[in-house]
Short mmCIF file of C-alpha atoms and ligand atoms in Angstrom, two decimals:
data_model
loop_
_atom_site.label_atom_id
_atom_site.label_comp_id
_atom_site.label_asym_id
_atom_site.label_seq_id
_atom_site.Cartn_x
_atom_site.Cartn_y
_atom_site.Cartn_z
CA UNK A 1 22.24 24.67 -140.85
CA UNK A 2 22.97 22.84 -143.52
CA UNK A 3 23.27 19.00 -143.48
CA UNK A 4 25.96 17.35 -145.84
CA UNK A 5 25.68 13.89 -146.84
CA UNK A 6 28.79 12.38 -148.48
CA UNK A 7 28.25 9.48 -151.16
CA UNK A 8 31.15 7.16 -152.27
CA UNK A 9 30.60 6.11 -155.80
CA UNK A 10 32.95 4.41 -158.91
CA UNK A 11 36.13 3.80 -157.74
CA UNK A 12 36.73 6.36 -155.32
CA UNK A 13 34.69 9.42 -156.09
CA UNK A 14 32.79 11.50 -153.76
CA UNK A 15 29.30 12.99 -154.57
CA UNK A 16 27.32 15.40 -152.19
CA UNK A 17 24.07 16.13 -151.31
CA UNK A 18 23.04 19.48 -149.30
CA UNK A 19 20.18 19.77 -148.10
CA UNK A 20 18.46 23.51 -146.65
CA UNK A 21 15.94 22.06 -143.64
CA UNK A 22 14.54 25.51 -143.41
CA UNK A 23 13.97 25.80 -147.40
CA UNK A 24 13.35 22.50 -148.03
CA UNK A 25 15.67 22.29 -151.00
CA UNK A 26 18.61 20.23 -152.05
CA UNK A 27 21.46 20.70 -154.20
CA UNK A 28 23.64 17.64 -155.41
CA UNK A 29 27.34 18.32 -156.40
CA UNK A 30 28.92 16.68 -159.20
CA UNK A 31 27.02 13.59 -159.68
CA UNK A 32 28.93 11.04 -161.19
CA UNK A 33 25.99 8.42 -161.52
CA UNK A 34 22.29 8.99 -161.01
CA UNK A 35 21.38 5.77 -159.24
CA UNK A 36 22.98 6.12 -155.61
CA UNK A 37 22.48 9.56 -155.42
CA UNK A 38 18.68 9.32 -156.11
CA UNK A 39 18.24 6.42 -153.66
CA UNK A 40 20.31 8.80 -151.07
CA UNK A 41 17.87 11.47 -151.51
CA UNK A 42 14.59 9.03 -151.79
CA UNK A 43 15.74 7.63 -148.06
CA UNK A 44 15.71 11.32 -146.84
CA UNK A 45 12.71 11.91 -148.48
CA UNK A 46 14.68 15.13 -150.26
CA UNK A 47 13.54 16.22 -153.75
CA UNK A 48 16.82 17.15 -155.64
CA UNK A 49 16.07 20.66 -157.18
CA UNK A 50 19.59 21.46 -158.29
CA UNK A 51 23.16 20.12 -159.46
CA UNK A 52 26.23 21.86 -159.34
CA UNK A 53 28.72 20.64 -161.24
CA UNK A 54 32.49 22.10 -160.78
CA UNK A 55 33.79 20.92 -164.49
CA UNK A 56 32.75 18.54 -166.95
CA UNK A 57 34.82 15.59 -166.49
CA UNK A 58 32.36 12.54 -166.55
CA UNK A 59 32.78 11.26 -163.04
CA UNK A 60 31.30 14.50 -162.19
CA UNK A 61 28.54 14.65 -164.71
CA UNK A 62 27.61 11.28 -165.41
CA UNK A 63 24.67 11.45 -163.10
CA UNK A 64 23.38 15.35 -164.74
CA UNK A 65 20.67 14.06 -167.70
CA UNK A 66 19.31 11.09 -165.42
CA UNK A 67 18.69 13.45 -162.12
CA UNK A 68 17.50 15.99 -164.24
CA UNK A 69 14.83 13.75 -166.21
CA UNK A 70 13.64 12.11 -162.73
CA UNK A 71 13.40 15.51 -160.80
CA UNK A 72 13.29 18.26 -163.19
CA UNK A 73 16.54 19.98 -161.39
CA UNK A 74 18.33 22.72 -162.62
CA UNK A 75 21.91 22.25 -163.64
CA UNK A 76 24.37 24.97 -162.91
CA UNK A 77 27.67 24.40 -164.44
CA UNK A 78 31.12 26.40 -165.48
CA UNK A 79 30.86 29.20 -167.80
CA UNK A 80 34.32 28.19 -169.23
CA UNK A 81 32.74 24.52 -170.10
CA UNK A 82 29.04 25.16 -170.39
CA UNK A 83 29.20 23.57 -174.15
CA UNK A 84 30.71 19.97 -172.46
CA UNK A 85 27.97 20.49 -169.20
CA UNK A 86 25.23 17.90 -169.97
CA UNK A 87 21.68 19.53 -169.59
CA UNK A 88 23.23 23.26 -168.21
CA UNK A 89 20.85 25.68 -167.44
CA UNK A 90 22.95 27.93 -165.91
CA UNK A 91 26.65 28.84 -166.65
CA UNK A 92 28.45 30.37 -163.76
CA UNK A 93 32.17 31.91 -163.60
CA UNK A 94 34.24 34.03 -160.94
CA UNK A 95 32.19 35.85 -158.54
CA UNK A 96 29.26 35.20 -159.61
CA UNK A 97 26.72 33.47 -156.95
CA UNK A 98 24.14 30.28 -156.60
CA UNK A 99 21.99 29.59 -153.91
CA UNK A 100 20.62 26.95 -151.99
CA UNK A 101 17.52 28.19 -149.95
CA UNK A 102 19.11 31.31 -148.44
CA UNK A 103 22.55 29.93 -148.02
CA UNK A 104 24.52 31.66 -151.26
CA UNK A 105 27.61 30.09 -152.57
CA UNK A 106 30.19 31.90 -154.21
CA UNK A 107 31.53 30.72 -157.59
CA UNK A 108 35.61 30.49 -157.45
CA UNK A 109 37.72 30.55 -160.84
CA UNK A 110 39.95 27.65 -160.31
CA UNK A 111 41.66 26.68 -163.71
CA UNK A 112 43.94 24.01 -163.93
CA UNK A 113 42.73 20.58 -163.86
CA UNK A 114 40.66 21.62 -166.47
CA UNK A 115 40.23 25.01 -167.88
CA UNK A 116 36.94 26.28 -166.92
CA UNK A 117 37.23 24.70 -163.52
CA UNK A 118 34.81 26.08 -160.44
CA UNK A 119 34.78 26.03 -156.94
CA UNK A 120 31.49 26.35 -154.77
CA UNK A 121 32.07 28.55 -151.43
CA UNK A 122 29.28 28.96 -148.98
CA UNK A 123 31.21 31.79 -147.04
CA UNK A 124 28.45 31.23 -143.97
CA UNK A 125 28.45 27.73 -143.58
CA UNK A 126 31.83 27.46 -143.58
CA UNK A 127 32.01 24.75 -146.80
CA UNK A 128 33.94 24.68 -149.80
CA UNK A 129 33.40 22.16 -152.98
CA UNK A 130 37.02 22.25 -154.82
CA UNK A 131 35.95 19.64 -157.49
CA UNK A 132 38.87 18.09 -158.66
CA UNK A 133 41.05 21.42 -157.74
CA UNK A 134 42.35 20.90 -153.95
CA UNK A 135 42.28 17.04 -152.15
CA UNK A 136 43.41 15.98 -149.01
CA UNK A 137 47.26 16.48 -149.16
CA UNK A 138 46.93 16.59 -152.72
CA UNK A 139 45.88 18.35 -155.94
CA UNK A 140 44.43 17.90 -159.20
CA UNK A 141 46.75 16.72 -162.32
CA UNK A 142 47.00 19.42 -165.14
CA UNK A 143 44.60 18.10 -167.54
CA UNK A 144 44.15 21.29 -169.68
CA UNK A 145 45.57 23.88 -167.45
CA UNK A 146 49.37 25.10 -166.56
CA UNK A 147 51.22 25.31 -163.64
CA UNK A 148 50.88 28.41 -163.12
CA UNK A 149 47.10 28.27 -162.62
CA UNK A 150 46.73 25.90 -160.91
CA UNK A 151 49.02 27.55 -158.10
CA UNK A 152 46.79 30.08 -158.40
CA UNK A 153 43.84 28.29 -157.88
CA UNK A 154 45.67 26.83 -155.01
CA UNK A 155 46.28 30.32 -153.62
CA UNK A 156 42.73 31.29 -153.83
CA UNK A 157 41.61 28.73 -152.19
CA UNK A 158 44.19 29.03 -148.92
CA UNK A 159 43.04 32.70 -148.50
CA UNK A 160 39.79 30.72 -146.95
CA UNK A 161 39.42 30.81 -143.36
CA UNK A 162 41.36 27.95 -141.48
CA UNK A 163 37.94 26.57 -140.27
CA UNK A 164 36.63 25.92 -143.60
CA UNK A 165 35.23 22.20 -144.05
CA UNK A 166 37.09 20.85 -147.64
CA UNK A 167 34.69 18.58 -149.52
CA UNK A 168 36.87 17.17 -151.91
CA UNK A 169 35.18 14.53 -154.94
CA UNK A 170 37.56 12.17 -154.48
CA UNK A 171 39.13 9.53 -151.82
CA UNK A 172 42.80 9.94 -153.03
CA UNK A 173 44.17 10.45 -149.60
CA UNK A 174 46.16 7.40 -148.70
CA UNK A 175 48.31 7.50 -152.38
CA UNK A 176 48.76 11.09 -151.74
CA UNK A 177 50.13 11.18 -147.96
CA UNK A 178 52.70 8.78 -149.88
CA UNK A 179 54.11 11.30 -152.12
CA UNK A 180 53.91 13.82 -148.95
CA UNK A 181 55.85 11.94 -146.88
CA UNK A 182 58.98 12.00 -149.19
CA UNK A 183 58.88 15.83 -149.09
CA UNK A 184 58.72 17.20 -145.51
CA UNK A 185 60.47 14.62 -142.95
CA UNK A 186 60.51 17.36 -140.32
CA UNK A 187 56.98 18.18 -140.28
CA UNK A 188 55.07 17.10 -137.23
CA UNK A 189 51.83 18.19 -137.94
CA UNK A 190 52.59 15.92 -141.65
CA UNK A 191 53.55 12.56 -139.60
CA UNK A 192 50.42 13.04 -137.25
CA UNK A 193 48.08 13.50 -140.05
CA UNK A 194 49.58 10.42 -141.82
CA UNK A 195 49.39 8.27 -138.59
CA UNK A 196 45.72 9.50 -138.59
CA UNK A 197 45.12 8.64 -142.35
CA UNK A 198 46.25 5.34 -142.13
CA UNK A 199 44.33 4.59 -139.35
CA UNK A 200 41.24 5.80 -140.47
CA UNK A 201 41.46 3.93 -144.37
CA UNK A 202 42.00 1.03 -142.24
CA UNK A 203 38.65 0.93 -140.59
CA UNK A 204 37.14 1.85 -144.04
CA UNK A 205 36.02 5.24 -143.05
CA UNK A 206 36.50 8.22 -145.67
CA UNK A 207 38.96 11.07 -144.76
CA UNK A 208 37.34 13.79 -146.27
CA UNK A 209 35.99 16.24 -145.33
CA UNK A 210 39.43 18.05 -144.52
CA UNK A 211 39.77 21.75 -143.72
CA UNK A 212 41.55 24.54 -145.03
CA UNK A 213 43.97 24.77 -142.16
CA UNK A 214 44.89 20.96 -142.66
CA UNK A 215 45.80 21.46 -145.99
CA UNK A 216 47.59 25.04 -145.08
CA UNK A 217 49.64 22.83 -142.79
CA UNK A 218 50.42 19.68 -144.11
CA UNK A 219 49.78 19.84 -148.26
CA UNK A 220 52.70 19.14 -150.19
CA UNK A 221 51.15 21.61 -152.98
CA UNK A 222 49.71 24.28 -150.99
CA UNK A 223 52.71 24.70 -149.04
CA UNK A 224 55.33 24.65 -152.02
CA UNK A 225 57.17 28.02 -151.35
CA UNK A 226 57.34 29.28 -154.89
CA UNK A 227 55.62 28.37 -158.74
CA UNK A 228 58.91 26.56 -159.09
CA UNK A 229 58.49 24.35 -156.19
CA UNK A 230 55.07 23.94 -156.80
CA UNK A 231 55.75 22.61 -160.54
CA UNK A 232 58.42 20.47 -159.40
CA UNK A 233 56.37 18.96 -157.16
CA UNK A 234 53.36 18.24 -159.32
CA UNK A 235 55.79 16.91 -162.39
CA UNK A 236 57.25 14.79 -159.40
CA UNK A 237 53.79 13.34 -157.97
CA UNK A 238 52.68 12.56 -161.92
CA UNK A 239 55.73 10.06 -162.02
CA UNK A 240 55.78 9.36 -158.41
CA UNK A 241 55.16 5.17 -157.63
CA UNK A 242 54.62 4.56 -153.78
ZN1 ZN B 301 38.29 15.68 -162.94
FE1 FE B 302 37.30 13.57 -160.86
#
């Protein structure tokens, strides 16, 4: 088993520790800042051995040179950006693997928000790490990438079983079931999930983790029905003020 523990950092980022009880060893994803994430680790008494960042955007690097000088951890980081990947050690890209004890993640290809964008699927354990690719009822903004990949990205992602716990990095949910609602008025499982959002944002409590079969049922961008809808929709939510 692995145990997941979700930090809120900056404005509304998410970083994550894992942490392998039977190896010992923890991995921290896309650490924006070094501070909280080291004192998170310190209170566990975990030694962070590894960082895996899914692009280089500095809210999910931030943290990489100050970890890595207090712990000597090895950075793994996206092939497609290793030269913008502060202190890489390894670059990773489509199908290629990392591991955390004996739990093995898969890299996923996800271009869009940015080019060399990865995803981080532990098939076993049932987790994904999107980055900045798939939120709760949401998606990232093209940065560098087109439509098109990015619906692909989206696509590989929702071949993932229903079950699978969706770590997202950041706590965009509330601004996001917004621009949801305006789309699908007749969805039930939508108008629960918004009830449920609200609710929860009003006791302060974080909304991710989601799952794949959330998202499959209720995201505006994973359920547009065509790249057409899907760009309309994303060129809509850029200008889009709820
Ligand atoms: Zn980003
Ligand atoms: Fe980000």
């Amino acid at each position: 088993m692995l145990e997941v523990v979700q930090i809120a950092v900056l404005t509304d980022n998410y970083v994550y520790l894992v942490h392998d009880a039977a190896s010992g060893e923890t991995v921290v994803i896309d650490p924006s800042t070094p501070e909280p994430v080291l004192a998170q680790a310190a209170a566990r008494g975990w030694t962070i051995g590894q960082i895996w960042n899914t692009h280089w955007h500095p809210d999910h690097t931030g943290g990489n040179l100050a970890i890595k000088a207090v712990t000597g951890c090895t950075i793994t980081g996206p092939a497609g950006e290793a030269a913008r990947i502060p202190g890489i050690d390894r670059a990773v890209g489509d199908g290629d693997t990392v591991q955390l004890g004996d739990h093995i993640a898969q890299v996923i290809d996800v271009p869009g928000h940015t080019l060399g964008h990865n995803a981080y699927w532990l098939a076993a354990d049932d987790l994904l790490f999107p980055g900045d690719t798939l939120f709760a009822l949401g998606c990232g903004r093209l940065f560098e990438g087109t439509p098109a990949q990015m619906h692909a990205s989206l696509g590989k992602l929702m071949a993932l079983p229903d079950t699978a716990q969706v770590y997202c990095a950041h706590e965009y949910t509330e601004a996001n079931a917004r621009f949801a609602a305006t789309g699908e008025p007749g969805n039930t499982a939508l108008a629960a999930r918004i009830a449920d959002i609200t609710a929860t944002r009003a006791r302060g409590l974080p909304t991710v983790p989601s799952t794949i079969g959330l998202e499959r049922a209720t995201n505006p961008f994973t359920r547009a029905a065509s790249l057409a809808e899907f760009t309309a929709r994303r060129a809509a939510k850029d200008s889009f003020r709820g």
